[in-house]
PDB file of C-alpha atoms in Angstrom:
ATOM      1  CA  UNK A   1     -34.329  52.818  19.483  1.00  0.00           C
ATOM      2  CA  UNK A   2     -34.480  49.088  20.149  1.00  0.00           C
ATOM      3  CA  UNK A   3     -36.758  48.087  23.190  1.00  0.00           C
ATOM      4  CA  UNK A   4     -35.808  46.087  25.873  1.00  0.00           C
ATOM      5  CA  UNK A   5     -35.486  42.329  25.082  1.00  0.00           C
ATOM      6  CA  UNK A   6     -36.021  39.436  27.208  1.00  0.00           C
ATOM      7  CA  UNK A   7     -34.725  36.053  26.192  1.00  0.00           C
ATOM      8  CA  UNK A   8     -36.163  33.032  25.909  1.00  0.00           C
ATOM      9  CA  UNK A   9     -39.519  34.576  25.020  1.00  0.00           C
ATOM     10  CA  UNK A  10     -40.784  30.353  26.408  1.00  0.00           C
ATOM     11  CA  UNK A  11     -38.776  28.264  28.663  1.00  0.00           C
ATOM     12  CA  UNK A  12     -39.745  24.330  29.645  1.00  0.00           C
ATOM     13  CA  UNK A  13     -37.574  22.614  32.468  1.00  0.00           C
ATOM     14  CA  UNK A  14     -37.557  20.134  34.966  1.00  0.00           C
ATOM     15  CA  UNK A  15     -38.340  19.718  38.561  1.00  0.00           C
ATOM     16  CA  UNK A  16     -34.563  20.234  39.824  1.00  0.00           C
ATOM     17  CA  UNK A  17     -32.883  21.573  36.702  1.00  0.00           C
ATOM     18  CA  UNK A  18     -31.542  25.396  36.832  1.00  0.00           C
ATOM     19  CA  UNK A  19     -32.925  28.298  34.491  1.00  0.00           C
ATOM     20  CA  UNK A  20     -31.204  31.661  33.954  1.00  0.00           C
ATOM     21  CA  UNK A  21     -33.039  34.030  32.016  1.00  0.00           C
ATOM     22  CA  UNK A  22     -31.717  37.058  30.150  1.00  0.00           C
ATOM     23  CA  UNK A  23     -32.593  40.651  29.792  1.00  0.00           C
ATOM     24  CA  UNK A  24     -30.780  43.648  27.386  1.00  0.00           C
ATOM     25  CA  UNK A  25     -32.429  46.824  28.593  1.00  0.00           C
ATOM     26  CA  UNK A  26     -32.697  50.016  26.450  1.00  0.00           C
ATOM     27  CA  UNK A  27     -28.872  51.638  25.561  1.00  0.00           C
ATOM     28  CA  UNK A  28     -27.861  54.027  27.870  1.00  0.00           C
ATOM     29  CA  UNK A  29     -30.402  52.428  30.833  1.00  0.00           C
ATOM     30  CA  UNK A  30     -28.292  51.520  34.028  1.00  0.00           C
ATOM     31  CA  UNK A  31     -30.781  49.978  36.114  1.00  0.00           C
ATOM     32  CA  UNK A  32     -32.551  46.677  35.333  1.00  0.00           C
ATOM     33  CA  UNK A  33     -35.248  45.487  37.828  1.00  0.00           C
ATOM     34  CA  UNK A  34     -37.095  41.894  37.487  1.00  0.00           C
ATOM     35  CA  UNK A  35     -40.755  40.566  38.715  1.00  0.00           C
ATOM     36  CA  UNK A  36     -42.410  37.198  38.791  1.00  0.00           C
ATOM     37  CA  UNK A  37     -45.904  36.688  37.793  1.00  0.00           C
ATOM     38  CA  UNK A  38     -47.596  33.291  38.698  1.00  0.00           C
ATOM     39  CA  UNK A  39     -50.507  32.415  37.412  1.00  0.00           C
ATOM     40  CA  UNK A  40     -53.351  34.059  39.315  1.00  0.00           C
ATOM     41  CA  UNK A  41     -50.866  36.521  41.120  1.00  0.00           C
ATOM     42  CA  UNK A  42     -50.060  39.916  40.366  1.00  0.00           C
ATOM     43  CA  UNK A  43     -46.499  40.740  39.267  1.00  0.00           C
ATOM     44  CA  UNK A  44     -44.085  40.395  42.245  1.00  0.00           C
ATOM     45  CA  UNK A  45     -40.920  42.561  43.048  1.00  0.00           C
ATOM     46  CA  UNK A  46     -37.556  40.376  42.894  1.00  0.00           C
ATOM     47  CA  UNK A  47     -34.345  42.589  42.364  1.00  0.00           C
ATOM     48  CA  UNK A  48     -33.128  45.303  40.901  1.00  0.00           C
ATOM     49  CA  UNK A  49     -29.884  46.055  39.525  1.00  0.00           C
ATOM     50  CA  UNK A  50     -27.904  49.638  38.816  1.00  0.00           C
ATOM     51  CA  UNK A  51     -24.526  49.898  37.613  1.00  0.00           C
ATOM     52  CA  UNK A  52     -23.538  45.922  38.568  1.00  0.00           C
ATOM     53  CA  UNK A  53     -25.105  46.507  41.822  1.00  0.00           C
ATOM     54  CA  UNK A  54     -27.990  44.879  43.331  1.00  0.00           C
ATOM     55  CA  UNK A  55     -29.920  47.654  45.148  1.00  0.00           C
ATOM     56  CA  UNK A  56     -32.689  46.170  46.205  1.00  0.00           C
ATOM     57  CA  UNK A  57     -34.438  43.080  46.839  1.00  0.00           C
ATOM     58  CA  UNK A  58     -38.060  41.581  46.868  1.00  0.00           C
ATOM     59  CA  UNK A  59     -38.555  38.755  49.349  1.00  0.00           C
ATOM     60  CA  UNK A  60     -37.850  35.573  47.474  1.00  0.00           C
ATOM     61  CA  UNK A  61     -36.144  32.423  48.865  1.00  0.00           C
ATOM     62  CA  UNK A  62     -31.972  32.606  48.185  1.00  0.00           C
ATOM     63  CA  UNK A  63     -32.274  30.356  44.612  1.00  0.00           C
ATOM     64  CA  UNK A  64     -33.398  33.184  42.975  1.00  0.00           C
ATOM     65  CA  UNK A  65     -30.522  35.185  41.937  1.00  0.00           C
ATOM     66  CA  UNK A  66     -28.949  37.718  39.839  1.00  0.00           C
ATOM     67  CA  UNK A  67     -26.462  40.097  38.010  1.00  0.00           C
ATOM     68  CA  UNK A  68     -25.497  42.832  35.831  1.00  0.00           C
ATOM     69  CA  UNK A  69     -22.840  42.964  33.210  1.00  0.00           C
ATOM     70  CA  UNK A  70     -20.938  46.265  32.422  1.00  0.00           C
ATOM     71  CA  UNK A  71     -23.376  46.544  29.110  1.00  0.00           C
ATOM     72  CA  UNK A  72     -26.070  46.443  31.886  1.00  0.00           C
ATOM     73  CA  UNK A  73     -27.354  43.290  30.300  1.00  0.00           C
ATOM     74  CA  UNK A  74     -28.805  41.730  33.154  1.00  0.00           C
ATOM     75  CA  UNK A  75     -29.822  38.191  33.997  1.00  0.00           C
ATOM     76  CA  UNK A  76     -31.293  36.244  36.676  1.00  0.00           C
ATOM     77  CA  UNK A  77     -30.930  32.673  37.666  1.00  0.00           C
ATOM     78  CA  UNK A  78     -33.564  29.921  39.353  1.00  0.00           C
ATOM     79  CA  UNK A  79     -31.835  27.107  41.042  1.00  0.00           C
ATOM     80  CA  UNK A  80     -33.357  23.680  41.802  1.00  0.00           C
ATOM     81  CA  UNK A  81     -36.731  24.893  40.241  1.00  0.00           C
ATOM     82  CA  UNK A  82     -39.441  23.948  41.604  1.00  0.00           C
ATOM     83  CA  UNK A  83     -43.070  23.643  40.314  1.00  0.00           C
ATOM     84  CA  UNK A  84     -44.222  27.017  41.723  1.00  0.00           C
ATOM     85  CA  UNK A  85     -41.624  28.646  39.814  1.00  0.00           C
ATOM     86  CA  UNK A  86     -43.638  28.272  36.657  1.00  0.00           C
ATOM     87  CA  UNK A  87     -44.210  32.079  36.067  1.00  0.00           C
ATOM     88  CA  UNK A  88     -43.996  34.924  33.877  1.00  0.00           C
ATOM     89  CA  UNK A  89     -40.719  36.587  34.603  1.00  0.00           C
ATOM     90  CA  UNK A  90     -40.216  40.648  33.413  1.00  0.00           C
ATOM     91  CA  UNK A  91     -37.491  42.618  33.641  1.00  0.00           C
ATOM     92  CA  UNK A  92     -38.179  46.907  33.347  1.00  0.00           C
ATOM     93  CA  UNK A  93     -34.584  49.269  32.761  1.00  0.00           C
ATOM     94  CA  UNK A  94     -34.328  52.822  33.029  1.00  0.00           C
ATOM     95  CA  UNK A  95     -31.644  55.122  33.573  1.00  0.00           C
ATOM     96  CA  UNK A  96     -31.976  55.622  37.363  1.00  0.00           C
ATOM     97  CA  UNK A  97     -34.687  53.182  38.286  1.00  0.00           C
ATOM     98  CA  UNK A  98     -37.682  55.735  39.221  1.00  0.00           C
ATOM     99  CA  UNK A  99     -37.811  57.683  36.030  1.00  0.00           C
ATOM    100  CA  UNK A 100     -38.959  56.905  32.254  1.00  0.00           C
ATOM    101  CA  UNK A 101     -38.226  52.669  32.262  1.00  0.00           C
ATOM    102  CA  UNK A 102     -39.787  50.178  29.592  1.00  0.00           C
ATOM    103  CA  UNK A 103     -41.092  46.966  30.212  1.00  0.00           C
ATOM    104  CA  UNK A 104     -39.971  43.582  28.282  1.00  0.00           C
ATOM    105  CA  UNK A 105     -42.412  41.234  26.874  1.00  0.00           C
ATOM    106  CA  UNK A 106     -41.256  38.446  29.798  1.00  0.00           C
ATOM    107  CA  UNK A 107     -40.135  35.269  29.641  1.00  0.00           C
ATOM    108  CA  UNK A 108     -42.303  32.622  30.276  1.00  0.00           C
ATOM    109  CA  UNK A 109     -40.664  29.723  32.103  1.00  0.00           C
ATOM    110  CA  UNK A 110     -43.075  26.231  32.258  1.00  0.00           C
ATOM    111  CA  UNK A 111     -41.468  23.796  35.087  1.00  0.00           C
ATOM    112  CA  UNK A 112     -43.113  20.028  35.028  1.00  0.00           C
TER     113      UNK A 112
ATOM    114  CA  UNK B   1     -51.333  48.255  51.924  1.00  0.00           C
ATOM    115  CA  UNK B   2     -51.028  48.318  48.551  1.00  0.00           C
ATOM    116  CA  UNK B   3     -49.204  51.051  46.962  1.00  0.00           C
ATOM    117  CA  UNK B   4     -51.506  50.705  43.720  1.00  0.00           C
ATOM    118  CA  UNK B   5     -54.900  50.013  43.663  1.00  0.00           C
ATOM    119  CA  UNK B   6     -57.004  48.842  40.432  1.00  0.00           C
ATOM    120  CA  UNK B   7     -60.417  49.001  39.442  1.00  0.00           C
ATOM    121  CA  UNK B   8     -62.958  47.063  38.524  1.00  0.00           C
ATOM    122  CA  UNK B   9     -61.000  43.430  39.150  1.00  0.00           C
ATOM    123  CA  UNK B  10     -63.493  42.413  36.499  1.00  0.00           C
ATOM    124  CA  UNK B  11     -65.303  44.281  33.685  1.00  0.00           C
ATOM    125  CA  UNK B  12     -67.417  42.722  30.754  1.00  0.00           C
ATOM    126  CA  UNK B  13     -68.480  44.705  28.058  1.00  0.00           C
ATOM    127  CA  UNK B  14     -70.372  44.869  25.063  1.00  0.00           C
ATOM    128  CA  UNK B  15     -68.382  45.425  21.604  1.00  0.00           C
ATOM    129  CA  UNK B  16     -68.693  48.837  20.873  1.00  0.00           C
ATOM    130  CA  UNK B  17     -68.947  50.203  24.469  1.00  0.00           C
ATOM    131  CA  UNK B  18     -66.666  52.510  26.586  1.00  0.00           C
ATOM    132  CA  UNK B  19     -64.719  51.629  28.946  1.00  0.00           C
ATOM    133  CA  UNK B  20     -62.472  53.236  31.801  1.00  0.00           C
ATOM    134  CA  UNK B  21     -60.206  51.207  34.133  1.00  0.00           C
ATOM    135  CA  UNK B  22     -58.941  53.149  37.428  1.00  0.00           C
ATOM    136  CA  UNK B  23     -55.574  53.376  39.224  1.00  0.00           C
ATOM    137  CA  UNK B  24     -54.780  55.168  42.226  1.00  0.00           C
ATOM    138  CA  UNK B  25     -51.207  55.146  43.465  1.00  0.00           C
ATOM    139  CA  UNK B  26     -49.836  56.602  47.319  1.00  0.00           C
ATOM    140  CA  UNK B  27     -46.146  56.582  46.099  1.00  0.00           C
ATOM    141  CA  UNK B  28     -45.257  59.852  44.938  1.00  0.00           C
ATOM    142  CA  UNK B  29     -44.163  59.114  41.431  1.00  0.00           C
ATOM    143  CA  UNK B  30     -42.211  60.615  38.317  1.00  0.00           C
ATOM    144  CA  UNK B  31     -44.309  58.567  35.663  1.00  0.00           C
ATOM    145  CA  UNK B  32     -47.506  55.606  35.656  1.00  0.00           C
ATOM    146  CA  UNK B  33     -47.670  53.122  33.268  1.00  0.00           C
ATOM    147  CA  UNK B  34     -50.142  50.973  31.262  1.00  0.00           C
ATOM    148  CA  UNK B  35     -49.356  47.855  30.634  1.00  0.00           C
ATOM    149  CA  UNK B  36     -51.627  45.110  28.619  1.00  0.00           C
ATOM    150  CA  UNK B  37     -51.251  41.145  28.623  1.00  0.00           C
ATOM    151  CA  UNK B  38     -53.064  39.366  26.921  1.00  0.00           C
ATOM    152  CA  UNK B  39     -54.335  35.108  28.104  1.00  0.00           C
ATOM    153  CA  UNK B  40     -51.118  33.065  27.607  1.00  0.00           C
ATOM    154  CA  UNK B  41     -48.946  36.160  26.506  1.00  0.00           C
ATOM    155  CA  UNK B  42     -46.323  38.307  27.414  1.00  0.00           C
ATOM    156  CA  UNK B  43     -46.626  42.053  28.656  1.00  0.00           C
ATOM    157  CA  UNK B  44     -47.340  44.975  26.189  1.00  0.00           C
ATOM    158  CA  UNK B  45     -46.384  48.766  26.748  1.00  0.00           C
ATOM    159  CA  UNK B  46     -49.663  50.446  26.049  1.00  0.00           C
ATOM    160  CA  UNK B  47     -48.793  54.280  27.465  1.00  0.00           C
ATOM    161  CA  UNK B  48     -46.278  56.111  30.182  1.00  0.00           C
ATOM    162  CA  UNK B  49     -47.381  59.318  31.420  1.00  0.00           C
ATOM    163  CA  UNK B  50     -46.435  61.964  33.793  1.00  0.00           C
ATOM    164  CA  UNK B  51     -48.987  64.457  33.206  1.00  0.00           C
ATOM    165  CA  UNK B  52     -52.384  65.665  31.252  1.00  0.00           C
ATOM    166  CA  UNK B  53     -53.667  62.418  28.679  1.00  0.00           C
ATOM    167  CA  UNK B  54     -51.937  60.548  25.809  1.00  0.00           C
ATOM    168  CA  UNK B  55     -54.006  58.903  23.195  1.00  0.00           C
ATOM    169  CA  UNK B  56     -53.249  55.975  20.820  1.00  0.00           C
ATOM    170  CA  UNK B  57     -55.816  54.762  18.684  1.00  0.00           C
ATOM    171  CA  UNK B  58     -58.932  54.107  20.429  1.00  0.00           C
ATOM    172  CA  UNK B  59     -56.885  53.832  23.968  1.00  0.00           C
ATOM    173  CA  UNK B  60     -56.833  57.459  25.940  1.00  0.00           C
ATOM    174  CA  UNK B  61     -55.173  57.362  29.114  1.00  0.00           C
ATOM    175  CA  UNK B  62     -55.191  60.195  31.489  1.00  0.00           C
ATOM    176  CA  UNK B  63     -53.251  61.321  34.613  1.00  0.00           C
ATOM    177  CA  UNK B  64     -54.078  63.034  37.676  1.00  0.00           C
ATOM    178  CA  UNK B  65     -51.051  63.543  39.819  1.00  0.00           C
ATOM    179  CA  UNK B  66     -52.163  65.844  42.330  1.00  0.00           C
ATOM    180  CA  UNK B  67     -55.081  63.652  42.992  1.00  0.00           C
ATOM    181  CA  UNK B  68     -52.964  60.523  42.479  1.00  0.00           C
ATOM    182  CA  UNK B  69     -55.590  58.530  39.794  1.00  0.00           C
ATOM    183  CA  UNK B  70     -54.875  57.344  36.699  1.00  0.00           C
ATOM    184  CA  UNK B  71     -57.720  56.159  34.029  1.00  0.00           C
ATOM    185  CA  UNK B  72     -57.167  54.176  31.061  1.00  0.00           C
ATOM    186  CA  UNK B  73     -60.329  54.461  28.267  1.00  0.00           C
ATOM    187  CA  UNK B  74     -61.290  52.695  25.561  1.00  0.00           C
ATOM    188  CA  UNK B  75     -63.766  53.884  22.876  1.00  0.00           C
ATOM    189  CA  UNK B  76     -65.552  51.720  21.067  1.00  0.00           C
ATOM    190  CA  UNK B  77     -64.642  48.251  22.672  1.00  0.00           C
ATOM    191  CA  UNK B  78     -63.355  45.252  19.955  1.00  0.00           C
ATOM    192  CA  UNK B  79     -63.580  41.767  21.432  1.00  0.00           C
ATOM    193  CA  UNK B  80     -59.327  42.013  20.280  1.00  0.00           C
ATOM    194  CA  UNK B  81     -59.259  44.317  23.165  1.00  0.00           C
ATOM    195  CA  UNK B  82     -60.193  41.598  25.506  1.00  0.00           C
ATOM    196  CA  UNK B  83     -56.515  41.167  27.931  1.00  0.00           C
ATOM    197  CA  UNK B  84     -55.911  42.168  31.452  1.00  0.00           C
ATOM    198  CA  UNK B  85     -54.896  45.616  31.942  1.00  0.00           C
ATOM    199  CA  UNK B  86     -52.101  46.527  34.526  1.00  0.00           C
ATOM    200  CA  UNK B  87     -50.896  49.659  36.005  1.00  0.00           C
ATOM    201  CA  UNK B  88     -47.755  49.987  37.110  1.00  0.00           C
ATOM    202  CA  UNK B  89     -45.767  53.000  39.373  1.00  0.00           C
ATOM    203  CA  UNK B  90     -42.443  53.163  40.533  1.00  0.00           C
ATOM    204  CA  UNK B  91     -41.248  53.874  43.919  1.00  0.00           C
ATOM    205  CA  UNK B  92     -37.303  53.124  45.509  1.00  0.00           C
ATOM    206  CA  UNK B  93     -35.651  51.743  42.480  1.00  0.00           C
ATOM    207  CA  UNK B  94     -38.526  49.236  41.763  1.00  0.00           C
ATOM    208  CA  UNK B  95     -42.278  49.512  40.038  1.00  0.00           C
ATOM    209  CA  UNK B  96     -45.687  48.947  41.948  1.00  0.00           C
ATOM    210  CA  UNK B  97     -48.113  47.100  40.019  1.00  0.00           C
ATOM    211  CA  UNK B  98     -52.087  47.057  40.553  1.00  0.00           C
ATOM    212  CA  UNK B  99     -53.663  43.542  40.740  1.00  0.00           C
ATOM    213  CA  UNK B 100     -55.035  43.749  36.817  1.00  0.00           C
ATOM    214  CA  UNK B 101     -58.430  44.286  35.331  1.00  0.00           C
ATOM    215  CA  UNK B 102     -59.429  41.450  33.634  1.00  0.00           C
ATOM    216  CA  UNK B 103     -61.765  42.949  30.503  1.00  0.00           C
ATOM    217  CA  UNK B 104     -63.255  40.780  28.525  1.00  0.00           C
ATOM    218  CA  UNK B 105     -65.341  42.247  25.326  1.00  0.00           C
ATOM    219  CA  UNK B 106     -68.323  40.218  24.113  1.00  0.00           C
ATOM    220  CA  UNK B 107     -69.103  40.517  19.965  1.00  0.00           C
TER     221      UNK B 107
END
């Protein structure tokens, strides 16, 4: 059974540019959720996805998006990055979002 | 208040020695997890549990869910072992994490 996969694994951009990130959770998982880890900070809720629906949200400023595919490949985009976006982002699936879910490795995303 | 709580923030240890990490959790859950990341790296599965211990290798982790406390063990400490540990619950469609324990093993 393939794990879930997180693509890039490393990520460099610019002040300004725009990042989306990409996650394929485990076959047969509906609900993808994502987190943002910046250095020093513990890993951070930002959304959560089931069946092409966003759920829930964490409380993050409005260029941090997402959404969900009918494969439930999910993926989440960073406009107009800033430094402080330099983090490592993880996405989790499982089937119904409370019960058995796997992690990703994360991507890490580098913004000078 | 945090739904997860860690323990120690910091541990240093001697190769060779035991060591236990804590987690206690007020969400009522289905399953905790163990995650492991090591400086620089991306995040590493180590166990999920619901109940009773699982053991891989020289990493035991152990699940109380009446009391709500987690451990995570490690016999005989390598310097390799040296990451932060993270627990991680969830709760309403997303997971909890604790804050990390930062262990680092000394040869």
């Amino acid at each position: 059974k393939a794990g879930v996969t997180q693509t890039p694994r490393y990520l460099i951009k610019t002040r300004g540019q725009q990042v989306t990130l990409s996650c394929s959770p485990i076959s047969g998982h509906r609900s993808v959720s994502w987190y943002q880890q910046t250095p020093g900070q513990g890993l951070q809720f930002l959304f959560e996805y089931f069946s092409e629906t966003q759920r829930n949200k964490g409380n993050f400023p409005g260029r941090f998006s997402g959404r969900q595919f009918s494969n439930s490949r999910s993926e989440m985009n960073v406009s107009t990055l800033e430094l402080g976006d330099s983090a490592l982002y993880l996405c989790a699936s499982s089937s119904q979002g409370d019960t058995e879910a796997f992690f990703g490795q994360g991507t890490r995303l580098t913004v000078v | 208040k945090n739904e997860v709580e860690q323990s120690p923030q910091n541990l240093t240890a001697q190769e060779g020695e035991f060591i236990t990490i804590n987690c206690s959790y007020s969400v009522g859950i289905s399953a905790l997890h163990w995650l492991q990341q090591h400086p620089g790296g991306g995040i590493v599965s180590l166990f999920m549990l619901s109940s009773g211990k699982k053991k891989h290798g020289r990493l035991i982790a152990t699940i109380n869910i009446q009391e709500k406390h987690s451990s995570l063990h490690i016999t005989a400490s390598h310097p390799r072992d040296s990451a932060v540990y993270i627990c991680a619950v969830p709760g309403g469609n997303q997971f909890y994490f604790g804050t990390g324990t930062s262990l680092t093993v000394i040869p």
